[in-house]
């Protein structure tokens, strides 16, 4: 079927009842381009909102409406809408009549338009959606993923009908099996030729097959064709080679329909002896969990934002992502395919027992099969997807009836895609929550913790003991038995136990504390049956506010932070793409770099120290710019895969410290503050292995602007990301002089979002003004569709205006995100 983008000229507004509107409710006057997050416009508040779980954003009900022309000749065709994601409880109306619906907020679904169209006239499509006490994180709201209009003949390939598998692969030959679902909606029998072609990256046909199929009126038939690729280029993390497959239908009268997709040739296996193997080579998953939101874009899912995120995550050392806790978007999967990132795609956060007031559990019994089918259909041609997760911390998972549900879900997944692994992120706090009081008493954890930091330490100790307990081992027996890989959330205390008691079990750390990555990675590398680790989280997200924040004695000692906290503050990378110190520590633990990393603890008069606990790293930053008297002692941390490090201040050695005395890969010292250059040099066996330095910044003199592209296709789906920094005359970032910055966009572009990584703020991402955070901000500009030069100007009081230019070009371009350009 022909795919027509259907994202422009939608009107959106609050959904009101017919009694309020007297007539059938229509959309508001605001015109938007999809994808769109309606929840951002509703704002935030301490009261009358979703609370800390959703970032204090207000719930809402919205309606979208779009008018479009339907040519008279479409009466002889078939027309459908493809929605990649609508949050939530989508109701789709066409010319006032209900055409379709979908309960979940993250699944791709299709709505047949044929019975409701007016041919040769203007038609109206309306989509209603709502979000109300139904999520444990920021969900966003509305049509947050793209929409397409699909148009085909009476004989056509169904929208998800082309599926590729590679059951037999070696270095000389790969067997490609193409299953194509074809439907005949004509009133007569049709005989159809089916041409399959496989092309390489140069566009050369490297394999093909031709077959014939007879379809009676109303028939739906799946063809099975085999083609053989000689000397295949295999898809892997290091070499993400993609092929293009197309299927063309024709008869004696000419072409009928066509379907195409990209796919990769690769094999995936897992066993407790050799671990996870991709193309026969063992791979340890350096994984991170990510939420669906795109930071200052909210839930709106743009392909360029997805690609930027995957590129940055891979540069930070990750080779695998887990979608938490919902099916990943097509755009994100495409980026993982192109860039070489392995994926654990996750289905559900709840089954039959709720975690929020009005969450998916109410819909699950009637809708779970359709959501399973939708995710498999979306993922099946993506080589990046190696595992399906059937759930996250499902409350009933450890019960007999919960285990039965798990078996049903796993069986349905395998029935449609037996080529991938099935896992489930299991958590002892839910599986054996009835045993927690007795275990706390046994561990003598009855004393009140001294603040949140101490509480998190106790929680970690309790969780380790609970996961290692016999009761959890017993209750895991049935839910684990239905899986190819047993996912354990915060369950590393079971790794060695399972190796002994369940020698055939393959395990993955599906969710782990970032502060324990040194211990976790050692367990992963030393145990073949443990195939990897997924930290919580790789990229920070909106909602679940303050999960990993630094809490001092003067702060509220509560797990969820008060308003106006916005983000979880537990990601390796913040919502704008800036790496936190934990990210560099992780890269060193993984053994990916020999360059040390240098950070300085925030000075406090009382000397209070926050220890690494759970999701909270030490309160350090990569800066040697402080408003303290010269000579003040500052505590510095160096991360290094080395024996010892030398700290030098303005060329003079001030300390030489062994690495790993108190924390693995860490050396610490107190250094008297003096403006200039603080340097760390790492040594192994007496030889230097790397060095890094921090420089004191002067007063900011200008704004630095860097964009991820200077050429942008003139397409309203395309974005340019512009990093803004407050710097001195030498280009050194000053993190201590935050100021309000205003963005102005001239030419064929619009400001799609503007904000910072500030974890607590009352500023809106929809405004053209924002206060920098630690000297930084991020502006995102979207093309309008017209060619021309886009000029982006940043202004701040007392500083000269700074501009950057981006050319919007009509012709398609291969340039996507890459190295920053000034």
Short mmCIF file of C-alpha atoms in Angstrom, two decimals, residues 372-804:
data_model
loop_
_atom_site.label_atom_id
_atom_site.label_comp_id
_atom_site.label_asym_id
_atom_site.label_seq_id
_atom_site.Cartn_x
_atom_site.Cartn_y
_atom_site.Cartn_z
CA UNK A 372 1.33 -8.53 21.80
CA UNK A 373 0.48 -8.90 18.12
CA UNK A 374 1.11 -5.21 17.45
CA UNK A 375 4.55 -5.25 19.08
CA UNK A 376 5.71 -8.36 17.27
CA UNK A 377 4.45 -7.02 13.94
CA UNK A 378 6.33 -3.77 14.58
CA UNK A 379 9.58 -5.43 15.66
CA UNK A 380 9.89 -8.49 13.49
CA UNK A 381 11.99 -6.91 10.72
CA UNK A 382 14.29 -4.94 13.04
CA UNK A 383 17.63 -6.72 13.53
CA UNK A 384 18.33 -4.58 16.59
CA UNK A 385 15.56 -6.34 18.54
CA UNK A 386 16.97 -9.47 20.16
CA UNK A 387 14.59 -9.89 23.12
CA UNK A 388 10.94 -9.36 23.94
CA UNK A 389 10.17 -8.59 27.59
CA UNK A 390 6.64 -9.60 28.53
CA UNK A 391 6.47 -7.40 31.61
CA UNK A 392 8.16 -5.27 34.23
CA UNK A 393 7.88 -5.93 37.96
CA UNK A 394 4.47 -7.52 37.51
CA UNK A 395 2.92 -7.69 40.96
CA UNK A 396 1.18 -11.05 40.48
CA UNK A 397 4.09 -12.70 38.61
CA UNK A 398 5.11 -14.94 41.52
CA UNK A 399 1.64 -16.39 42.04
CA UNK A 400 0.27 -19.46 40.23
CA UNK A 401 -2.27 -17.42 38.28
CA UNK A 402 0.29 -14.74 37.47
CA UNK A 403 2.71 -17.38 36.20
CA UNK A 404 -0.10 -18.74 34.03
CA UNK A 405 -0.58 -15.30 32.48
CA UNK A 406 3.16 -15.13 31.82
CA UNK A 407 3.06 -18.45 30.01
CA UNK A 408 0.14 -17.32 27.83
CA UNK A 409 1.89 -14.10 26.86
CA UNK A 410 5.21 -15.84 26.14
CA UNK A 411 3.47 -18.50 24.04
CA UNK A 412 1.68 -15.89 21.96
CA UNK A 413 4.92 -14.01 21.34
CA UNK A 414 6.74 -17.20 20.27
CA UNK A 415 3.87 -18.30 18.03
CA UNK A 416 4.42 -15.21 15.91
CA UNK A 417 8.18 -14.82 16.23
CA UNK A 418 10.15 -17.90 17.36
CA UNK A 419 13.45 -16.30 16.30
CA UNK A 420 13.89 -14.02 19.31
CA UNK A 421 14.43 -14.52 23.01
CA UNK A 422 11.65 -13.98 25.55
CA UNK A 423 12.38 -12.45 28.95
CA UNK A 424 10.55 -10.84 31.87
CA UNK A 425 11.87 -8.25 34.34
CA UNK A 426 11.09 -9.94 37.68
CA UNK A 427 11.43 -8.20 41.06
CA UNK A 428 11.58 -9.79 44.50
CA UNK A 429 9.95 -6.84 46.28
CA UNK A 430 6.73 -7.76 44.47
CA UNK A 431 7.17 -11.52 44.31
CA UNK A 432 7.72 -11.86 48.08
CA UNK A 433 6.39 -8.60 49.47
CA UNK A 434 4.56 -10.51 52.22
CA UNK A 435 7.94 -11.63 53.62
CA UNK A 436 9.47 -8.15 53.86
CA UNK A 437 8.46 -7.32 57.49
CA UNK A 438 10.00 -10.54 58.84
CA UNK A 439 13.14 -10.09 56.79
CA UNK A 440 13.56 -6.49 57.99
CA UNK A 441 13.40 -7.70 61.57
CA UNK A 442 15.90 -10.47 60.83
CA UNK A 443 18.30 -7.96 59.28
CA UNK A 444 17.72 -5.56 62.20
CA UNK A 445 16.53 -2.80 59.89
CA UNK A 446 13.86 -1.61 62.31
CA UNK A 447 15.78 1.52 63.32
CA UNK A 448 14.71 4.70 61.61
CA UNK A 449 17.11 5.73 58.83
CA UNK A 450 19.07 8.95 59.24
CA UNK A 451 17.75 10.71 56.19
CA UNK A 452 16.95 9.54 52.68
CA UNK A 453 20.52 8.60 51.80
CA UNK A 454 20.63 6.19 54.74
CA UNK A 455 17.19 4.87 53.86
CA UNK A 456 18.35 4.01 50.32
CA UNK A 457 21.32 2.16 51.77
CA UNK A 458 19.01 0.08 53.97
CA UNK A 459 16.71 -0.58 51.01
CA UNK A 460 19.62 -1.89 48.95
CA UNK A 461 20.66 -4.22 51.78
CA UNK A 462 17.09 -5.47 52.19
CA UNK A 463 16.66 -6.03 48.47
CA UNK A 464 19.87 -8.05 48.21
CA UNK A 465 18.79 -10.29 51.08
CA UNK A 466 15.25 -10.67 49.76
CA UNK A 467 16.33 -11.63 46.24
CA UNK A 468 18.72 -14.25 47.65
CA UNK A 469 16.09 -15.73 49.96
CA UNK A 470 14.70 -19.24 49.42
CA UNK A 471 11.14 -17.91 49.16
CA UNK A 472 12.03 -15.76 46.13
CA UNK A 473 13.90 -18.70 44.63
CA UNK A 474 10.84 -20.89 45.04
CA UNK A 475 8.37 -18.31 43.71
CA UNK A 476 10.59 -17.63 40.70
CA UNK A 477 10.47 -21.27 39.64
CA UNK A 478 7.33 -21.15 37.49
CA UNK A 479 7.54 -17.62 36.01
CA UNK A 480 11.21 -18.24 35.14
CA UNK A 481 10.43 -21.58 33.49
CA UNK A 482 8.52 -19.97 30.63
CA UNK A 483 11.42 -17.69 29.67
CA UNK A 484 14.48 -18.01 27.44
CA UNK A 485 16.28 -15.42 29.58
CA UNK A 486 15.32 -14.67 33.18
CA UNK A 487 15.33 -10.93 33.80
CA UNK A 488 16.08 -9.87 37.36
CA UNK A 489 15.49 -6.34 38.59
CA UNK A 490 18.02 -5.53 41.33
CA UNK A 491 18.59 -9.26 41.65
CA UNK A 492 22.35 -9.71 41.39
CA UNK A 493 22.39 -11.60 44.67
CA UNK A 494 20.77 -14.47 42.73
CA UNK A 495 23.34 -14.64 39.94
CA UNK A 496 25.73 -17.12 41.56
CA UNK A 497 22.89 -18.92 43.38
CA UNK A 498 21.08 -19.56 40.10
CA UNK A 499 24.28 -20.82 38.50
CA UNK A 500 24.37 -23.56 41.10
CA UNK A 501 20.68 -24.34 41.60
CA UNK A 502 19.50 -23.76 38.02
CA UNK A 503 22.44 -24.63 35.75
CA UNK A 504 20.30 -24.31 32.61
CA UNK A 505 19.07 -20.80 33.43
CA UNK A 506 20.27 -17.78 31.45
CA UNK A 507 20.04 -14.50 33.38
CA UNK A 508 20.14 -10.81 32.55
CA UNK A 509 20.22 -7.88 34.97
CA UNK A 510 17.14 -6.24 33.49
CA UNK A 511 17.30 -3.33 35.94
CA UNK A 512 20.17 -2.45 38.28
CA UNK A 513 21.50 0.30 40.50
CA UNK A 514 23.98 2.56 38.66
CA UNK A 515 26.08 2.98 41.79
CA UNK A 516 26.92 -0.75 41.78
CA UNK A 517 28.11 -1.03 38.18
CA UNK A 518 31.67 -1.98 39.24
CA UNK A 519 30.41 -5.03 41.18
CA UNK A 520 27.70 -5.81 38.65
CA UNK A 521 30.01 -5.78 35.66
CA UNK A 522 32.41 -8.12 37.41
CA UNK A 523 29.54 -10.56 37.95
CA UNK A 524 28.53 -10.23 34.30
CA UNK A 525 32.03 -10.85 32.97
CA UNK A 526 32.81 -13.73 35.34
CA UNK A 527 29.56 -15.67 34.82
CA UNK A 528 28.75 -16.92 31.31
CA UNK A 529 25.08 -17.46 32.18
CA UNK A 530 24.71 -13.73 33.03
CA UNK A 531 24.48 -12.06 29.63
CA UNK A 532 24.41 -8.40 30.61
CA UNK A 533 23.32 -5.50 32.76
CA UNK A 534 20.71 -2.77 32.18
CA UNK A 535 21.20 0.25 34.40
CA UNK A 536 18.36 2.40 35.67
CA UNK A 537 18.60 4.59 33.70
CA UNK A 538 20.73 5.37 30.67
CA UNK A 539 18.91 8.62 29.80
CA UNK A 540 17.08 10.73 32.33
CA UNK A 541 13.33 11.14 31.97
CA UNK A 542 10.32 13.17 33.03
CA UNK A 543 8.37 11.98 36.06
CA UNK A 544 9.23 9.73 39.03
CA UNK A 545 10.83 12.95 40.17
CA UNK A 546 13.95 13.04 42.27
CA UNK A 547 14.64 9.31 42.24
CA UNK A 548 18.41 9.85 42.19
CA UNK A 549 18.68 13.40 43.49
CA UNK A 550 21.12 14.61 46.13
CA UNK A 551 19.25 15.06 49.42
CA UNK A 552 20.94 17.10 52.14
CA UNK A 553 19.83 17.49 55.78
CA UNK A 554 17.97 20.71 54.98
CA UNK A 555 15.95 19.02 52.20
CA UNK A 556 12.71 17.09 52.57
CA UNK A 557 13.64 13.49 53.39
CA UNK A 558 11.16 11.91 50.97
CA UNK A 559 11.78 9.51 48.13
CA UNK A 560 9.76 11.49 45.60
CA UNK A 561 10.77 15.11 45.39
CA UNK A 562 8.33 17.99 45.93
CA UNK A 563 7.10 20.41 43.29
CA UNK A 564 8.61 21.90 41.13
CA UNK A 565 10.83 18.85 40.58
CA UNK A 566 10.48 17.62 37.02
CA UNK A 567 12.91 14.79 36.23
CA UNK A 568 13.99 11.53 37.85
CA UNK A 569 17.61 12.74 38.00
CA UNK A 570 18.97 9.21 37.83
CA UNK A 571 20.16 8.93 34.23
CA UNK A 572 23.72 8.63 33.02
CA UNK A 573 22.74 11.36 30.55
CA UNK A 574 20.36 14.24 31.31
CA UNK A 575 17.26 15.06 29.28
CA UNK A 576 19.22 17.41 26.98
CA UNK A 577 22.02 14.96 26.20
CA UNK A 578 24.68 16.06 28.71
CA UNK A 579 26.61 13.20 30.33
CA UNK A 580 26.76 13.01 34.12
CA UNK A 581 29.91 11.85 35.97
CA UNK A 582 28.42 8.36 36.48
CA UNK A 583 28.44 7.96 32.69
CA UNK A 584 32.19 8.41 32.49
CA UNK A 585 32.71 6.10 35.46
CA UNK A 586 30.67 3.42 33.68
CA UNK A 587 32.71 3.78 30.50
CA UNK A 588 35.88 3.17 32.52
CA UNK A 589 34.38 0.15 34.32
CA UNK A 590 33.41 -1.33 30.95
CA UNK A 591 37.06 -1.04 29.90
CA UNK A 592 36.24 1.18 26.94
CA UNK A 593 38.68 4.01 27.72
CA UNK A 594 42.00 4.51 29.49
CA UNK A 595 41.44 8.25 29.86
CA UNK A 596 40.70 9.20 33.49
CA UNK A 597 37.81 11.42 34.44
CA UNK A 598 38.01 14.27 36.95
CA UNK A 599 35.18 15.69 39.06
CA UNK A 600 34.90 17.92 42.13
CA UNK A 601 32.48 17.65 45.05
CA UNK A 602 30.18 20.59 45.64
CA UNK A 603 31.68 22.46 48.65
CA UNK A 604 29.58 22.74 51.81
CA UNK A 605 30.45 24.47 55.07
CA UNK A 606 29.07 21.60 57.15
CA UNK A 607 31.09 19.03 55.22
CA UNK A 608 28.06 16.76 54.72
CA UNK A 609 28.87 13.99 52.23
CA UNK A 610 26.40 12.07 50.10
CA UNK A 611 27.57 8.52 49.55
CA UNK A 612 26.73 6.54 46.40
CA UNK A 613 23.45 4.81 47.18
CA UNK A 614 20.93 3.12 44.91
CA UNK A 615 20.29 5.59 42.05
CA UNK A 616 22.23 8.48 43.64
CA UNK A 617 25.84 9.19 42.65
CA UNK A 618 28.14 11.44 44.62
CA UNK A 619 27.43 15.17 44.29
CA UNK A 620 30.29 16.03 41.94
CA UNK A 621 30.62 18.00 38.73
CA UNK A 622 33.33 18.39 36.07
CA UNK A 623 34.26 21.95 37.06
CA UNK A 624 37.16 23.84 38.62
CA UNK A 625 35.20 27.09 38.80
CA UNK A 626 34.03 27.87 42.33
CA UNK A 627 33.12 30.98 44.31
CA UNK A 628 35.21 30.05 47.36
CA UNK A 629 38.28 31.67 48.92
CA UNK A 630 41.65 30.63 47.54
CA UNK A 631 43.06 27.83 49.66
CA UNK A 632 39.67 26.32 50.53
CA UNK A 633 39.95 22.52 50.51
CA UNK A 634 37.91 20.93 47.72
CA UNK A 635 37.34 17.21 47.49
CA UNK A 636 38.18 15.79 44.07
CA UNK A 637 37.38 12.40 42.54
CA UNK A 638 39.23 10.75 39.69
CA UNK A 639 37.87 7.68 37.90
CA UNK A 640 40.52 5.53 36.29
CA UNK A 641 41.40 1.98 35.29
CA UNK A 642 44.84 2.44 36.81
CA UNK A 643 47.01 1.71 39.85
CA UNK A 644 47.36 5.31 40.97
CA UNK A 645 46.68 8.86 39.89
CA UNK A 646 48.56 12.09 40.31
CA UNK A 647 46.69 15.35 40.91
CA UNK A 648 48.41 18.44 39.59
CA UNK A 649 47.32 22.03 40.23
CA UNK A 650 48.81 24.60 37.87
CA UNK A 651 51.64 22.23 37.06
CA UNK A 652 52.48 21.32 40.67
CA UNK A 653 51.78 17.88 42.08
CA UNK A 654 49.44 18.22 45.07
CA UNK A 655 48.62 14.55 45.68
CA UNK A 656 49.43 11.05 44.45
CA UNK A 657 46.72 8.58 45.38
CA UNK A 658 46.18 4.85 44.80
CA UNK A 659 43.06 3.88 42.87
CA UNK A 660 40.41 1.67 44.46
CA UNK A 661 41.21 2.17 48.14
CA UNK A 662 37.57 2.79 49.14
CA UNK A 663 35.71 2.54 45.83
CA UNK A 664 36.71 0.55 42.78
CA UNK A 665 38.17 2.65 39.96
CA UNK A 666 38.10 5.78 42.17
CA UNK A 667 40.90 7.87 43.68
CA UNK A 668 40.04 10.79 46.01
CA UNK A 669 41.95 13.68 47.52
CA UNK A 670 41.48 17.13 49.05
CA UNK A 671 43.03 19.89 46.96
CA UNK A 672 43.34 23.56 48.06
CA UNK A 673 41.40 25.69 45.61
CA UNK A 674 43.35 27.96 43.33
CA UNK A 675 42.08 29.18 39.95
CA UNK A 676 43.83 27.70 36.96
CA UNK A 677 44.20 24.12 35.73
CA UNK A 678 43.53 21.01 37.79
CA UNK A 679 44.89 17.93 36.07
CA UNK A 680 44.83 14.20 36.79
CA UNK A 681 47.36 11.75 35.35
CA UNK A 682 46.68 8.00 35.58
CA UNK A 683 49.43 5.38 35.84
CA UNK A 684 49.47 1.63 35.46
CA UNK A 685 52.64 -0.31 36.28
CA UNK A 686 54.42 3.00 36.51
CA UNK A 687 53.53 4.09 32.97
CA UNK A 688 51.10 6.87 32.10
CA UNK A 689 47.86 5.59 30.55
CA UNK A 690 45.92 8.86 30.24
CA UNK A 691 45.20 12.30 31.61
CA UNK A 692 42.46 14.92 31.73
CA UNK A 693 42.09 18.44 33.08
CA UNK A 694 39.61 21.02 34.33
CA UNK A 695 40.13 24.74 33.74
CA UNK A 696 38.75 27.64 35.75
CA UNK A 697 36.33 29.73 33.72
CA UNK A 698 36.30 33.50 33.72
CA UNK A 699 33.15 35.57 33.61
CA UNK A 700 30.92 34.63 30.65
CA UNK A 701 31.54 36.85 27.64
CA UNK A 702 29.35 35.20 25.03
CA UNK A 703 26.99 32.36 24.20
CA UNK A 704 28.36 29.41 22.27
CA UNK A 705 25.96 27.73 19.80
CA UNK A 706 26.61 24.29 18.27
CA UNK A 707 24.18 22.42 16.02
CA UNK A 708 24.05 18.76 15.11
CA UNK A 709 23.44 19.71 11.47
CA UNK A 710 23.90 22.74 9.24
CA UNK A 711 21.78 21.25 6.45
CA UNK A 712 18.21 20.25 7.22
CA UNK A 713 15.73 18.68 4.79
CA UNK A 714 12.74 20.96 4.28
CA UNK A 715 10.42 18.45 5.91
CA UNK A 716 8.25 19.25 8.96
CA UNK A 717 9.35 15.95 10.51
CA UNK A 718 13.02 17.01 10.63
CA UNK A 719 14.80 18.65 13.57
CA UNK A 720 18.03 20.43 14.37
CA UNK A 721 19.36 20.35 17.94
CA UNK A 722 21.31 23.41 19.08
CA UNK A 723 23.44 23.22 22.23
CA UNK A 724 23.90 26.57 23.97
CA UNK A 725 26.63 27.30 26.53
CA UNK A 726 27.74 30.29 28.62
CA UNK A 727 31.49 30.55 27.99
CA UNK A 728 34.39 32.91 28.68
CA UNK A 729 36.85 34.41 26.18
CA UNK A 730 38.68 31.08 25.95
CA UNK A 731 35.53 29.07 25.33
CA UNK A 732 35.49 27.55 28.83
CA UNK A 733 32.01 26.83 30.21
CA UNK A 734 31.05 28.82 33.30
CA UNK A 735 28.48 26.81 35.28
CA UNK A 736 27.96 29.43 38.01
CA UNK A 737 26.46 32.40 36.16
CA UNK A 738 23.13 31.08 34.92
CA UNK A 739 21.00 33.61 33.12
CA UNK A 740 17.79 33.85 31.13
CA UNK A 741 18.26 33.08 27.45
CA UNK A 742 15.80 33.95 24.69
CA UNK A 743 15.66 32.15 21.34
CA UNK A 744 14.44 33.66 18.10
CA UNK A 745 13.99 31.66 14.88
CA UNK A 746 13.81 33.36 11.47
CA UNK A 747 13.20 31.66 8.13
CA UNK A 748 11.49 28.33 7.37
CA UNK A 749 11.82 26.89 10.85
CA UNK A 750 9.99 26.98 14.17
CA UNK A 751 11.11 26.50 17.75
CA UNK A 752 9.85 23.04 18.66
CA UNK A 753 11.24 23.02 22.20
CA UNK A 754 13.59 24.96 24.47
CA UNK A 755 14.86 24.08 27.91
CA UNK A 756 17.63 22.70 30.07
CA UNK A 757 18.58 19.70 32.14
CA UNK A 758 17.42 21.43 35.33
CA UNK A 759 15.77 18.70 37.41
CA UNK A 760 13.54 21.22 39.20
CA UNK A 761 12.03 24.17 37.35
CA UNK A 762 8.71 25.89 36.68
CA UNK A 763 9.69 26.93 33.17
CA UNK A 764 7.86 25.49 30.16
CA UNK A 765 9.56 23.75 27.25
CA UNK A 766 7.10 25.56 24.97
CA UNK A 767 8.41 29.05 25.78
CA UNK A 768 11.13 30.90 23.88
CA UNK A 769 12.83 31.87 27.17
CA UNK A 770 14.63 29.61 29.63
CA UNK A 771 17.17 30.01 32.41
CA UNK A 772 20.38 28.14 31.68
CA UNK A 773 21.29 25.29 34.00
CA UNK A 774 24.96 24.94 34.93
CA UNK A 775 25.70 27.15 31.97
CA UNK A 776 23.80 25.14 29.35
CA UNK A 777 20.54 25.01 27.42
CA UNK A 778 19.14 23.19 24.40
CA UNK A 779 16.99 24.56 21.58
CA UNK A 780 15.28 22.29 19.06
CA UNK A 781 14.20 23.75 15.71
CA UNK A 782 11.79 22.04 13.32
CA UNK A 783 11.67 22.67 9.58
CA UNK A 784 8.37 24.05 8.27
CA UNK A 785 8.52 22.39 4.86
CA UNK A 786 9.77 25.34 2.84
CA UNK A 787 13.38 25.63 1.60
CA UNK A 788 15.55 28.53 2.72
CA UNK A 789 17.95 29.65 5.41
CA UNK A 790 16.96 29.27 9.06
CA UNK A 791 18.65 31.71 11.44
CA UNK A 792 18.60 30.88 15.13
CA UNK A 793 19.58 33.72 17.47
CA UNK A 794 20.24 33.40 21.21
CA UNK A 795 20.10 36.45 23.47
CA UNK A 796 21.07 36.96 27.11
CA UNK A 797 21.28 40.15 29.16
CA UNK A 798 24.74 41.72 29.06
CA UNK A 799 26.04 39.38 26.36
CA UNK A 800 26.19 39.89 22.59
CA UNK A 801 23.59 38.16 20.43
CA UNK A 802 24.83 34.93 18.90
CA UNK A 803 23.38 33.36 15.76
CA UNK A 804 23.76 30.15 13.81
#
